[in-house]
Short mmCIF file of C-alpha atoms and ligand atoms in Angstrom, two decimals:
data_model
loop_
_atom_site.label_atom_id
_atom_site.label_comp_id
_atom_site.label_asym_id
_atom_site.label_seq_id
_atom_site.Cartn_x
_atom_site.Cartn_y
_atom_site.Cartn_z
CA MET A 30 -102.41 14.48 61.90
CA PRO A 31 -102.82 13.03 65.48
CA HIS A 32 -99.74 11.77 67.31
CA ILE A 33 -100.32 8.04 67.63
CA ILE A 34 -97.57 6.14 69.39
CA PRO A 35 -98.33 2.45 68.82
CA PRO A 36 -98.54 0.49 72.10
CA GLU A 37 -95.64 -1.82 71.22
CA ALA A 38 -93.33 1.17 70.73
CA LYS A 39 -93.39 1.78 74.48
CA SER A 40 -91.82 -1.57 75.25
CA ALA A 41 -89.49 -2.21 72.26
CA ALA A 42 -86.72 -0.06 70.73
CA PRO A 43 -88.20 2.92 68.90
CA PRO A 44 -88.94 2.28 65.22
CA ALA A 45 -86.83 3.47 62.30
CA VAL A 46 -88.00 5.30 59.21
CA VAL A 47 -86.61 4.13 55.84
CA TRP A 48 -86.99 6.98 53.38
CA PHE A 49 -87.19 5.65 49.79
CA ARG A 50 -86.31 8.05 46.99
CA ASN A 51 -84.57 7.05 43.73
CA ASP A 52 -83.79 3.62 45.16
CA LEU A 53 -87.08 1.81 44.63
CA ARG A 54 -85.76 -1.69 45.27
CA LEU A 55 -85.17 -4.20 48.06
CA THR A 56 -82.02 -5.86 46.65
CA ASP A 57 -78.68 -4.15 47.33
CA ASN A 58 -80.43 -1.35 49.15
CA PRO A 59 -77.97 -0.47 51.94
CA ALA A 60 -80.33 1.88 53.79
CA LEU A 61 -83.02 -0.78 54.00
CA ARG A 62 -80.51 -3.43 54.90
CA ALA A 63 -78.96 -1.38 57.71
CA ALA A 64 -82.37 -0.41 59.08
CA ALA A 65 -83.47 -4.06 59.07
CA ALA A 66 -80.20 -5.11 60.73
CA SER A 67 -80.85 -2.60 63.54
CA ARG A 68 -83.67 -4.94 64.60
CA ARG A 69 -86.14 -2.09 64.90
CA ARG A 70 -89.62 -2.06 63.52
CA LEU A 71 -89.56 -0.27 60.18
CA VAL A 72 -91.65 2.50 58.69
CA PRO A 73 -90.83 2.67 54.96
CA ILE A 74 -92.01 5.91 53.36
CA PHE A 75 -91.99 7.58 49.95
CA ILE A 76 -92.63 11.33 49.92
CA LEU A 77 -93.88 13.16 46.85
CA ASP A 78 -92.21 16.53 47.40
CA ASP A 79 -93.52 18.58 44.48
CA ALA A 80 -91.49 21.68 45.26
CA ALA A 81 -88.17 19.93 45.89
CA GLY A 82 -86.73 19.82 42.38
CA GLY A 83 -87.98 23.25 41.26
CA LYS A 84 -88.24 23.07 37.48
CA TRP A 85 -86.63 19.62 37.64
CA GLY A 86 -89.52 17.84 39.30
CA PRO A 87 -90.44 14.65 37.39
CA GLY A 88 -91.81 15.23 33.87
CA GLY A 89 -94.88 13.52 32.42
CA ALA A 90 -93.24 10.23 31.40
CA SER A 91 -91.33 10.02 34.68
CA ARG A 92 -94.53 10.48 36.67
CA TRP A 93 -96.08 7.60 34.76
CA TRP A 94 -93.07 5.45 35.61
CA LEU A 95 -93.08 6.51 39.25
CA HIS A 96 -96.71 5.49 39.70
CA HIS A 97 -96.04 1.95 38.53
CA SER A 98 -92.72 1.66 40.31
CA LEU A 99 -94.29 2.66 43.63
CA THR A 100 -97.05 0.11 43.09
CA ALA A 101 -94.41 -2.60 42.63
CA LEU A 102 -92.34 -1.46 45.62
CA GLY A 103 -95.45 -1.22 47.81
CA ASP A 104 -96.41 -4.80 46.94
CA ASP A 105 -92.89 -6.09 47.63
CA LEU A 106 -92.62 -4.33 50.99
CA ALA A 107 -96.09 -5.39 52.10
CA ALA A 108 -95.33 -9.01 51.20
CA ARG A 109 -92.31 -8.88 53.52
CA GLY A 110 -94.17 -7.34 56.42
CA ALA A 111 -93.52 -3.57 56.30
CA PRO A 112 -96.03 -1.72 54.11
CA LEU A 113 -94.96 1.45 52.30
CA VAL A 114 -96.44 4.74 53.55
CA LEU A 115 -97.12 7.36 50.88
CA ARG A 116 -97.29 11.03 51.78
CA ARG A 117 -97.11 14.24 49.83
CA GLY A 118 -95.55 17.53 50.96
CA CYS A 119 -92.32 19.16 52.06
CA ALA A 120 -90.04 16.22 52.92
CA ALA A 121 -88.68 17.83 56.10
CA ASP A 122 -92.17 18.44 57.48
CA VAL A 123 -93.49 15.03 56.44
CA LEU A 124 -90.58 13.26 58.14
CA ALA A 125 -90.96 15.34 61.29
CA ALA A 126 -94.68 14.50 61.44
CA LEU A 127 -94.05 10.80 60.87
CA ILE A 128 -91.43 10.73 63.61
CA GLY A 129 -93.90 12.42 65.97
CA GLU A 130 -96.64 9.91 65.14
CA THR A 131 -94.57 6.76 65.41
CA GLY A 132 -91.97 7.65 68.02
CA ALA A 133 -89.22 6.72 65.52
CA SER A 134 -85.74 7.66 66.67
CA ALA A 135 -83.75 6.98 63.47
CA VAL A 136 -84.04 7.69 59.75
CA PHE A 137 -82.16 5.75 57.06
CA TRP A 138 -81.78 6.79 53.43
CA ASN A 139 -79.57 6.34 50.36
CA ARG A 140 -77.82 9.45 49.18
CA ARG A 141 -78.80 11.42 46.07
CA TYR A 142 -76.38 13.59 44.15
CA GLU A 143 -78.44 16.14 42.24
CA PRO A 144 -77.52 19.56 43.68
CA HIS A 145 -81.04 20.40 44.85
CA ALA A 146 -81.51 16.98 46.44
CA SER A 147 -78.19 16.90 48.26
CA ALA A 148 -78.70 20.45 49.62
CA ARG A 149 -82.18 19.55 50.83
CA ASP A 150 -80.96 16.31 52.40
CA ALA A 151 -78.17 18.09 54.26
CA ALA A 152 -80.68 20.55 55.73
CA ILE A 153 -83.05 17.73 56.74
CA GLU A 154 -80.24 15.76 58.33
CA ALA A 155 -79.15 18.79 60.37
CA ARG A 156 -82.73 19.41 61.52
CA LEU A 157 -83.33 15.81 62.54
CA VAL A 158 -80.01 15.46 64.33
CA SER A 159 -80.66 18.69 66.26
CA ARG A 160 -83.82 17.02 67.57
CA GLY A 161 -82.00 13.94 68.72
CA VAL A 162 -82.94 11.70 65.77
CA THR A 163 -80.20 9.45 64.39
CA VAL A 164 -79.64 9.77 60.63
CA GLU A 165 -77.74 7.15 58.64
CA THR A 166 -77.11 7.59 54.91
CA PHE A 167 -75.56 5.22 52.34
CA ASP A 168 -74.27 5.04 48.78
CA ALA A 169 -76.48 2.98 46.49
CA ALA A 170 -76.81 4.80 43.18
CA LEU A 171 -73.26 4.85 41.80
CA LEU A 172 -70.18 2.67 41.60
CA HIS A 173 -68.02 5.55 42.82
CA GLU A 174 -69.45 8.45 44.78
CA PRO A 175 -68.71 11.97 43.50
CA GLY A 176 -65.59 13.32 45.13
CA THR A 177 -63.95 9.90 45.43
CA ILE A 178 -62.28 9.95 42.01
CA ALA A 179 -59.87 12.80 41.34
CA ASP A 180 -56.68 13.48 39.41
CA ARG A 181 -53.23 13.63 41.05
CA SER A 182 -53.75 17.22 42.15
CA GLY A 183 -57.08 16.29 43.73
CA ALA A 184 -59.09 18.09 41.04
CA PRO A 185 -62.10 16.41 39.39
CA HIS A 186 -61.49 14.82 35.98
CA ARG A 187 -62.93 16.69 32.99
CA VAL A 188 -61.97 14.09 30.39
CA PHE A 189 -63.92 10.83 30.33
CA THR A 190 -61.07 8.48 29.36
CA GLN A 191 -58.94 9.70 32.26
CA PHE A 192 -61.88 9.54 34.65
CA TRP A 193 -62.77 5.99 33.66
CA ARG A 194 -59.15 4.82 33.77
CA ALA A 195 -58.96 6.17 37.32
CA CYS A 196 -62.20 4.37 38.23
CA ARG A 197 -60.85 1.11 36.86
CA THR A 198 -57.69 1.31 38.97
CA VAL A 199 -59.61 1.39 42.27
CA ALA A 200 -61.01 -1.83 43.72
CA GLU A 201 -63.92 -3.62 42.04
CA PRO A 202 -67.27 -2.36 43.32
CA PRO A 203 -68.48 -4.33 46.36
CA ARG A 204 -70.75 -7.30 45.73
CA PRO A 205 -74.46 -6.55 46.00
CA HIS A 206 -76.49 -7.73 48.99
CA PRO A 207 -79.60 -9.85 48.57
CA ALA A 208 -83.05 -8.49 49.44
CA PRO A 209 -84.13 -9.04 53.05
CA LEU A 210 -86.50 -12.01 53.27
CA ARG A 211 -88.64 -10.55 56.05
CA LEU A 212 -89.10 -7.10 57.52
CA THR A 213 -90.85 -6.09 60.72
CA GLY A 214 -93.31 -3.25 60.37
CA LEU A 215 -95.48 -1.57 62.99
CA ALA A 216 -98.52 -3.48 64.22
CA THR A 217 -100.60 -0.55 63.00
CA ALA A 218 -99.06 1.16 59.99
CA PRO A 219 -99.27 4.96 60.02
CA GLY A 220 -101.88 6.45 57.71
CA GLY A 221 -100.84 7.34 54.19
CA GLU A 222 -102.30 8.67 50.98
CA ARG A 223 -103.67 6.70 48.07
CA LEU A 224 -101.32 6.53 45.09
CA ALA A 225 -104.23 7.12 42.71
CA ASP A 226 -104.90 10.46 44.42
CA TRP A 227 -101.47 11.70 43.35
CA ARG A 228 -102.68 11.66 39.73
CA LEU A 229 -99.31 10.68 38.30
CA LEU A 230 -100.93 8.91 35.35
CA PRO A 231 -102.12 10.85 32.31
CA THR A 232 -105.86 10.78 31.78
CA ALA A 233 -107.08 13.39 29.33
CA PRO A 234 -105.64 12.33 26.98
CA ASP A 235 -104.13 9.02 28.10
CA TRP A 236 -100.94 9.08 26.00
CA ALA A 237 -99.29 6.19 27.86
CA GLY A 238 -100.51 3.25 25.75
CA GLY A 239 -97.12 2.85 24.03
CA LEU A 240 -95.32 2.98 27.38
CA ARG A 241 -97.56 0.30 28.89
CA ARG A 242 -96.87 -1.98 25.96
CA ILE A 243 -93.09 -2.08 26.34
CA TRP A 244 -92.14 -1.24 29.91
CA ARG A 245 -92.52 -3.08 33.19
CA PRO A 246 -91.52 -0.62 35.91
CA GLY A 247 -90.35 -2.07 39.22
CA GLU A 248 -87.59 -4.26 40.57
CA ALA A 249 -88.85 -7.49 38.99
CA GLY A 250 -89.10 -5.74 35.60
CA ALA A 251 -85.53 -4.46 35.97
CA MET A 252 -84.18 -7.93 36.77
CA ALA A 253 -86.08 -9.42 33.82
CA ARG A 254 -84.61 -6.74 31.54
CA LEU A 255 -81.08 -7.45 32.77
CA ASP A 256 -81.50 -11.22 32.37
CA ALA A 257 -82.85 -10.84 28.84
CA PHE A 258 -79.97 -8.57 27.85
CA LEU A 259 -77.33 -10.86 29.33
CA SER A 260 -78.75 -13.90 27.58
CA SER A 261 -79.19 -12.29 24.18
CA ALA A 262 -77.43 -9.05 23.30
CA ILE A 263 -74.40 -8.44 25.48
CA THR A 264 -71.93 -10.55 23.52
CA GLY A 265 -72.37 -8.48 20.37
CA TYR A 266 -73.09 -5.21 22.19
CA ASP A 267 -69.86 -3.54 21.03
CA ARG A 268 -70.76 -4.22 17.38
CA THR A 269 -74.53 -3.59 17.42
CA ARG A 270 -75.16 -0.97 20.10
CA ASP A 271 -75.24 1.82 17.51
CA ARG A 272 -78.01 0.27 15.41
CA PRO A 273 -81.34 1.82 16.43
CA GLY A 274 -83.31 -0.69 14.34
CA ARG A 275 -82.14 -3.59 16.52
CA ASP A 276 -82.95 -4.51 20.08
CA ALA A 277 -79.26 -4.48 20.97
CA THR A 278 -78.95 -2.37 24.12
CA SER A 279 -80.11 -3.14 27.65
CA ARG A 280 -82.89 -0.54 28.04
CA LEU A 281 -82.02 -0.49 31.70
CA SER A 282 -81.83 3.33 31.84
CA PRO A 283 -85.23 4.04 33.45
CA HIS A 284 -84.73 1.19 35.92
CA LEU A 285 -81.33 2.62 36.82
CA HIS A 286 -82.66 6.15 37.11
CA TRP A 287 -85.34 5.09 39.61
CA GLY A 288 -82.97 2.76 41.41
CA GLU A 289 -85.02 -0.35 40.74
CA ILE A 290 -81.67 -1.94 40.06
CA GLY A 291 -78.30 -0.69 41.24
CA PRO A 292 -75.08 -0.40 39.22
CA ARG A 293 -73.27 -2.85 41.51
CA GLN A 294 -75.86 -5.53 40.69
CA ILE A 295 -75.39 -4.90 36.98
CA TRP A 296 -71.62 -4.80 37.24
CA HIS A 297 -71.33 -8.18 38.96
CA ALA A 298 -74.04 -9.83 36.86
CA VAL A 299 -72.17 -8.78 33.70
CA ARG A 300 -68.86 -10.00 35.07
CA ALA A 301 -70.37 -13.35 36.10
CA SER A 302 -72.22 -14.06 32.87
CA ALA A 303 -70.25 -12.34 30.13
CA GLY A 304 -66.74 -12.20 31.59
CA ASP A 305 -64.61 -9.47 30.08
CA GLY A 306 -65.26 -9.90 26.36
CA GLY A 307 -65.57 -6.90 24.05
CA GLY A 308 -69.34 -6.62 24.51
CA ALA A 309 -69.15 -6.74 28.30
CA GLU A 310 -66.26 -4.28 28.47
CA ARG A 311 -68.01 -1.81 26.19
CA PHE A 312 -71.22 -2.10 28.19
CA LEU A 313 -69.41 -1.42 31.48
CA THR A 314 -67.86 1.65 29.85
CA GLU A 315 -71.39 2.97 29.20
CA LEU A 316 -72.06 2.62 32.91
CA GLY A 317 -68.87 4.68 33.23
CA TRP A 318 -70.48 7.50 31.23
CA ARG A 319 -73.33 7.46 33.72
CA GLU A 320 -70.81 7.76 36.54
CA PHE A 321 -68.97 10.57 34.74
CA SER A 322 -72.19 12.56 34.20
CA HIS A 323 -73.00 12.37 37.91
CA HIS A 324 -69.50 13.51 38.81
CA LEU A 325 -69.77 16.43 36.41
CA LEU A 326 -73.09 17.53 37.86
CA HIS A 327 -71.72 17.28 41.38
CA HIS A 328 -68.78 19.54 40.53
CA ALA A 329 -70.80 21.91 38.28
CA PRO A 330 -74.23 22.24 39.91
CA ASP A 331 -75.42 24.73 37.27
CA MET A 332 -74.75 22.23 34.45
CA PRO A 333 -78.50 21.75 33.66
CA GLU A 334 -78.77 25.44 32.74
CA GLN A 335 -75.30 26.84 31.99
CA PRO A 336 -72.71 25.70 29.42
CA LEU A 337 -69.59 24.18 30.97
CA ARG A 338 -67.57 26.02 28.32
CA ARG A 339 -68.40 29.55 29.30
CA GLU A 340 -67.84 31.05 25.83
CA PHE A 341 -71.04 29.29 24.74
CA ALA A 342 -73.04 31.71 26.91
CA ARG A 343 -72.51 34.14 23.97
CA PHE A 344 -73.56 31.67 21.27
CA PRO A 345 -76.01 33.26 18.79
CA TRP A 346 -78.88 30.79 19.29
CA ARG A 347 -82.12 31.37 17.34
CA ARG A 348 -85.63 31.54 18.67
CA ALA A 349 -87.32 29.31 16.10
CA ASP A 350 -90.58 28.13 17.61
CA ALA A 351 -92.00 26.56 14.45
CA HIS A 352 -88.81 24.57 13.95
CA LEU A 353 -88.76 23.49 17.59
CA ARG A 354 -92.37 22.30 17.26
CA ALA A 355 -91.57 20.35 14.08
CA TRP A 356 -88.61 18.71 15.84
CA ARG A 357 -90.68 17.73 18.87
CA ARG A 358 -93.40 16.16 16.72
CA GLY A 359 -90.97 14.35 14.40
CA HIS A 360 -91.88 16.42 11.34
CA THR A 361 -88.50 17.77 10.26
CA GLY A 362 -88.40 16.00 6.90
CA TYR A 363 -85.22 14.11 7.92
CA PRO A 364 -86.41 10.52 8.43
CA ILE A 365 -83.81 9.40 10.99
CA VAL A 366 -84.47 12.49 13.14
CA ASP A 367 -88.23 12.02 12.86
CA ALA A 368 -88.01 8.31 13.69
CA GLY A 369 -86.10 9.13 16.87
CA MET A 370 -88.47 11.86 17.95
CA ARG A 371 -91.50 9.65 17.31
CA GLU A 372 -89.92 6.72 19.14
CA LEU A 373 -89.53 9.08 22.09
CA TRP A 374 -93.15 10.22 21.94
CA THR A 375 -94.66 6.76 21.58
CA THR A 376 -92.41 4.76 23.93
CA GLY A 377 -90.84 7.30 26.34
CA TRP A 378 -87.36 6.19 25.26
CA MET A 379 -85.04 6.79 22.31
CA HIS A 380 -82.05 4.82 21.14
CA ASN A 381 -78.75 6.51 22.05
CA ARG A 382 -77.62 6.93 18.42
CA ALA A 383 -80.97 8.51 17.54
CA ARG A 384 -80.69 10.80 20.58
CA MET A 385 -77.33 11.99 19.31
CA ILE A 386 -78.57 12.61 15.78
CA ALA A 387 -81.82 14.30 16.85
CA ALA A 388 -80.05 16.47 19.44
CA SER A 389 -77.34 17.49 16.98
CA PHE A 390 -80.01 18.41 14.43
CA LEU A 391 -81.73 20.70 16.93
CA VAL A 392 -78.64 22.54 18.13
CA LYS A 393 -76.64 22.65 14.90
CA ASP A 394 -79.05 22.48 11.94
CA LEU A 395 -81.76 24.53 13.67
CA LEU A 396 -79.53 26.52 16.07
CA VAL A 397 -82.12 26.10 18.83
CA PRO A 398 -80.62 26.27 22.36
CA TRP A 399 -79.71 22.89 23.82
CA GLN A 400 -81.65 23.77 26.96
CA ASP A 401 -84.91 23.67 24.93
CA GLY A 402 -84.10 20.19 23.70
CA ALA A 403 -83.10 19.04 27.17
CA ALA A 404 -86.41 20.34 28.56
CA TRP A 405 -88.40 18.33 25.99
CA PHE A 406 -86.41 15.19 26.75
CA TRP A 407 -86.96 15.85 30.45
CA ASP A 408 -90.71 15.77 29.99
CA THR A 409 -90.94 12.85 27.59
CA LEU A 410 -88.20 10.37 28.59
CA VAL A 411 -88.98 7.62 31.08
CA ASP A 412 -85.26 7.66 31.92
CA ALA A 413 -85.04 11.48 32.27
CA ASP A 414 -82.05 11.98 34.54
CA LEU A 415 -80.64 15.37 35.43
CA ALA A 416 -77.00 14.30 35.26
CA ASN A 417 -77.20 12.15 32.12
CA ASN A 418 -79.52 14.45 30.24
CA SER A 419 -77.60 17.68 30.86
CA ALA A 420 -74.16 16.15 30.34
CA ASN A 421 -75.18 14.56 27.04
CA TRP A 422 -76.93 17.66 25.70
CA GLN A 423 -73.87 19.72 26.52
CA TRP A 424 -71.63 17.13 24.90
CA ILE A 425 -73.67 17.22 21.68
CA ALA A 426 -73.85 21.02 21.69
CA GLY A 427 -70.06 21.18 21.98
CA CYS A 428 -70.16 23.13 25.23
CA GLY A 429 -69.70 20.24 27.67
CA ALA A 430 -66.70 18.70 29.36
CA ASP A 431 -64.79 16.52 26.94
CA ALA A 432 -67.30 17.49 24.23
CA ALA A 433 -67.09 16.56 20.58
CA PRO A 434 -65.71 19.62 18.77
CA TYR A 435 -68.51 21.92 17.64
CA PHE A 436 -67.44 21.79 14.01
CA ARG A 437 -68.13 18.04 13.84
CA ILE A 438 -71.69 18.30 12.58
CA PHE A 439 -73.72 15.13 12.05
CA ASN A 440 -75.13 14.75 8.55
CA PRO A 441 -78.58 13.19 9.21
CA VAL A 442 -78.64 11.43 5.83
CA LEU A 443 -75.22 9.82 6.20
CA GLN A 444 -75.92 8.91 9.83
CA GLY A 445 -79.16 7.25 8.76
CA GLU A 446 -77.47 5.32 5.97
CA LYS A 447 -74.66 4.20 8.22
CA PHE A 448 -76.60 3.16 11.32
CA ASP A 449 -79.98 2.20 9.82
CA PRO A 450 -78.81 0.86 6.44
CA ASP A 451 -81.98 -1.07 5.63
CA GLY A 452 -84.24 1.64 7.01
CA ASP A 453 -85.86 -0.71 9.56
CA TYR A 454 -85.90 1.94 12.27
CA VAL A 455 -87.41 4.59 10.01
CA ARG A 456 -90.01 2.16 8.69
CA ARG A 457 -91.10 1.29 12.24
CA PHE A 458 -91.57 4.85 13.49
CA VAL A 459 -92.31 6.75 10.27
CA PRO A 460 -94.82 4.38 8.67
CA GLU A 461 -95.71 6.81 5.87
CA LEU A 462 -92.24 6.05 4.41
CA ALA A 463 -92.43 2.30 5.00
CA ARG A 464 -92.70 1.39 1.32
CA LEU A 465 -89.71 3.43 0.15
CA PRO A 466 -86.70 1.35 -0.95
CA ALA A 467 -83.66 1.51 1.37
CA ALA A 468 -81.73 3.54 -1.22
CA TRP A 469 -84.09 6.51 -0.70
CA ILE A 470 -85.49 6.06 2.76
CA HIS A 471 -83.07 8.52 4.38
CA LYS A 472 -83.44 11.15 1.62
CA PRO A 473 -86.95 10.91 0.17
CA TRP A 474 -86.70 14.40 -1.38
CA GLN A 475 -84.03 13.05 -3.76
CA ALA A 476 -86.06 10.02 -4.85
CA PRO A 477 -87.39 9.98 -8.43
CA GLY A 478 -91.08 10.81 -8.75
CA SER A 479 -91.88 7.28 -9.93
CA VAL A 480 -90.31 5.79 -6.77
CA LEU A 481 -92.28 8.17 -4.55
CA ASP A 482 -95.49 7.35 -6.41
CA ALA A 483 -94.92 3.62 -6.10
CA ALA A 484 -94.34 4.03 -2.35
CA ASP A 485 -97.39 6.29 -2.01
CA VAL A 486 -95.29 9.16 -0.65
CA ARG A 487 -96.40 12.70 -1.50
CA LEU A 488 -93.79 15.11 -0.18
CA GLY A 489 -95.29 18.11 1.58
CA GLN A 490 -98.52 16.14 2.06
CA THR A 491 -97.97 12.65 3.50
CA TYR A 492 -94.44 13.48 4.71
CA PRO A 493 -92.76 16.91 5.08
CA ARG A 494 -90.00 18.25 2.89
CA PRO A 495 -86.81 19.04 4.90
CA ILE A 496 -87.43 22.10 7.08
CA VAL A 497 -83.83 23.25 6.46
CA ASP A 498 -81.23 22.34 3.89
CA HIS A 499 -78.50 20.49 5.79
CA GLY A 500 -75.65 21.89 3.67
CA ALA A 501 -76.74 25.50 4.20
CA ALA A 502 -77.51 24.87 7.88
CA ARG A 503 -74.02 23.49 8.38
CA VAL A 504 -72.42 26.63 6.95
CA ARG A 505 -74.64 28.77 9.20
CA ALA A 506 -73.72 26.71 12.27
CA LEU A 507 -70.01 27.03 11.57
CA ALA A 508 -70.37 30.81 11.21
CA ALA A 509 -72.19 30.98 14.55
CA PHE A 510 -69.40 28.98 16.16
CA ALA A 511 -66.73 31.22 14.63
CA ALA A 512 -68.48 34.20 16.25
CA ILE A 513 -67.77 32.90 19.79
CA LYS A 514 -64.38 31.25 19.24
CA ARG A 515 -62.53 34.38 20.25
CA TYR A 516 -64.08 34.23 23.74
CA ALA A 517 -62.69 30.76 24.39
CA SER A 518 -60.27 30.71 27.30
P1 FAD B 619 -77.14 0.84 27.23
O1 FAD B 619 -76.48 1.06 25.96
O2 FAD B 619 -77.69 -0.52 27.51
O3 FAD B 619 -76.23 1.35 28.39
C1 FAD B 619 -76.34 0.88 29.76
C2 FAD B 619 -76.50 2.06 30.69
O4 FAD B 619 -75.36 2.90 30.62
C3 FAD B 619 -77.68 2.94 30.38
O5 FAD B 619 -78.88 2.40 30.91
C4 FAD B 619 -77.28 4.24 31.03
O6 FAD B 619 -77.55 4.24 32.43
C5 FAD B 619 -75.77 4.27 30.83
N1 FAD B 619 -75.44 5.05 29.64
C6 FAD B 619 -75.35 4.63 28.36
N2 FAD B 619 -74.98 5.64 27.54
C7 FAD B 619 -74.84 6.72 28.35
C8 FAD B 619 -74.46 8.07 28.10
N3 FAD B 619 -74.15 8.52 26.87
N4 FAD B 619 -74.42 8.91 29.16
C9 FAD B 619 -74.71 8.50 30.40
N5 FAD B 619 -75.07 7.23 30.69
C10 FAD B 619 -75.13 6.36 29.67
N6 FAD B 619 -79.51 8.69 29.59
C11 FAD B 619 -80.30 8.67 30.68
O7 FAD B 619 -80.26 7.70 31.44
N7 FAD B 619 -81.14 9.72 30.97
C12 FAD B 619 -81.23 10.82 30.17
O8 FAD B 619 -81.99 11.75 30.49
C13 FAD B 619 -80.42 10.84 28.99
N8 FAD B 619 -80.50 11.90 28.13
C14 FAD B 619 -79.71 11.89 26.99
C15 FAD B 619 -79.77 13.00 26.12
C16 FAD B 619 -78.99 13.02 24.95
C17 FAD B 619 -79.05 14.22 24.03
C18 FAD B 619 -78.15 11.92 24.66
C19 FAD B 619 -77.30 11.93 23.42
C20 FAD B 619 -78.07 10.84 25.53
C21 FAD B 619 -78.83 10.81 26.70
N9 FAD B 619 -78.76 9.72 27.60
C22 FAD B 619 -79.55 9.73 28.73
C23 FAD B 619 -77.73 8.67 27.44
C24 FAD B 619 -78.16 7.42 26.65
O9 FAD B 619 -78.77 7.77 25.46
C25 FAD B 619 -79.09 6.50 27.43
O10 FAD B 619 -78.59 6.27 28.73
C26 FAD B 619 -79.25 5.15 26.74
O11 FAD B 619 -79.72 5.34 25.43
C27 FAD B 619 -80.20 4.29 27.52
O12 FAD B 619 -80.48 3.10 26.84
P2 FAD B 619 -79.93 1.70 27.40
O13 FAD B 619 -80.31 1.56 28.83
O14 FAD B 619 -80.39 0.65 26.45
O15 FAD B 619 -78.38 1.90 27.28
#
């Protein structure tokens, strides 16, 4: 790449690079705001660094999301006067090249907290600073940065309620800043790559039809989602959030993961519109779980692979490939599990209650390692997030911080009857059971033959029989747990 120093750079202050990562927004983006306030000409860049995350590079659904989110960000930046540059490669090398080409003397970015990202960023910062480049970094992704909330002895909290109580005693998060109205880019923007050439979208086959139908990636889509939630569902959120058949949660998770909206924006919008009623308070607590997961990952960098409770390293997991395949495809014979897994496959998202039931079924009824389930979620969720995904899988498996005790094993029939009492959720995602009456929809194998006939259900043909018997699987899971109890410290 030739070193082109634009003519205006010789007379004015050197430009500044704004490195976008998981903060694909203009509003409440402190790195962008500080760079703009420095009155330099800006070079916004996004770098696709395929090697950076190792096995935790974005999965298929995340790549789909990223493509559309970058399109939206590129349009927004161009409209304000500083077009987004796209480049692929090792982030350190790409930044060094860009600095050489543009004569930039400063780089601004918002901090990330995944262990691989923060280690990489620290190395890049050291390299840039050693070459005389100013680096300024900011907090944008969390309400409380990891390391800022600790117990009286200075140790990190391991119990959510204590962690969240501590968060609530510190000052309210700062108010978000508006998006800059205008930005000044270079007269001649540095060359970049075409987004289409990154091939983030699936083609053969194109499995993203269901995602296109329901999601609108980008900052405007995130704001629309927040507004819709605040005007419809937040008041009753505490009562309805566990009902997968209803549209009762915010669905902000992918927008939050990619930073198209920040938690401070959500926090203050909730406070302003919903006050501190039960729905609002409960919703803010869910943001607290997001905070807690990021803190856990910061303090236990091997959390995506290793159990936080070390005795679980000896757990007698099974290799059960046929069962794992049936679970992934939503063919377990347990309707609430299958509805969740099919919602995931068709929309890239799954309701939290269904995630809990489906994950519990995999690790307890099938005794498949939680890491296998986490890997599937990683590839198929549009909100796949290293902190949230690993912390929640560990919580369900019983090996996480503050985890539900292992012996509390979800019964998929009772969970279905309790949280999807009319069977709406199952009917939507498992259409072959749609005509079954509610009394049988969560346990079709117990329905009388005449009921199955009338609903056109032929077990083993149109819908599978249960791949395990839950009662027997429960006994087996408890025996497996008993085998490691003696190693608990
Ligand atoms: P809301 O109910 O509207 O909650 C608002 C926000 O709070 C969410 O967008 C999310 O950022 C946060 N939140 C809510 N519940 C949790 C939770 N239990 N843990 C952490 N943050 C939470 N969430 C992800 O964002 N990415 C993941 O990869 C992920 N993997 C999960 C895996 C399993 C096995 C389980 C049980 C849960 C997982 N979750 C994950 C948490 C949760 O299911 C989703 O955040 C939630 O369903 C997203 O929908 P929503 O935005 O409508 O949530």
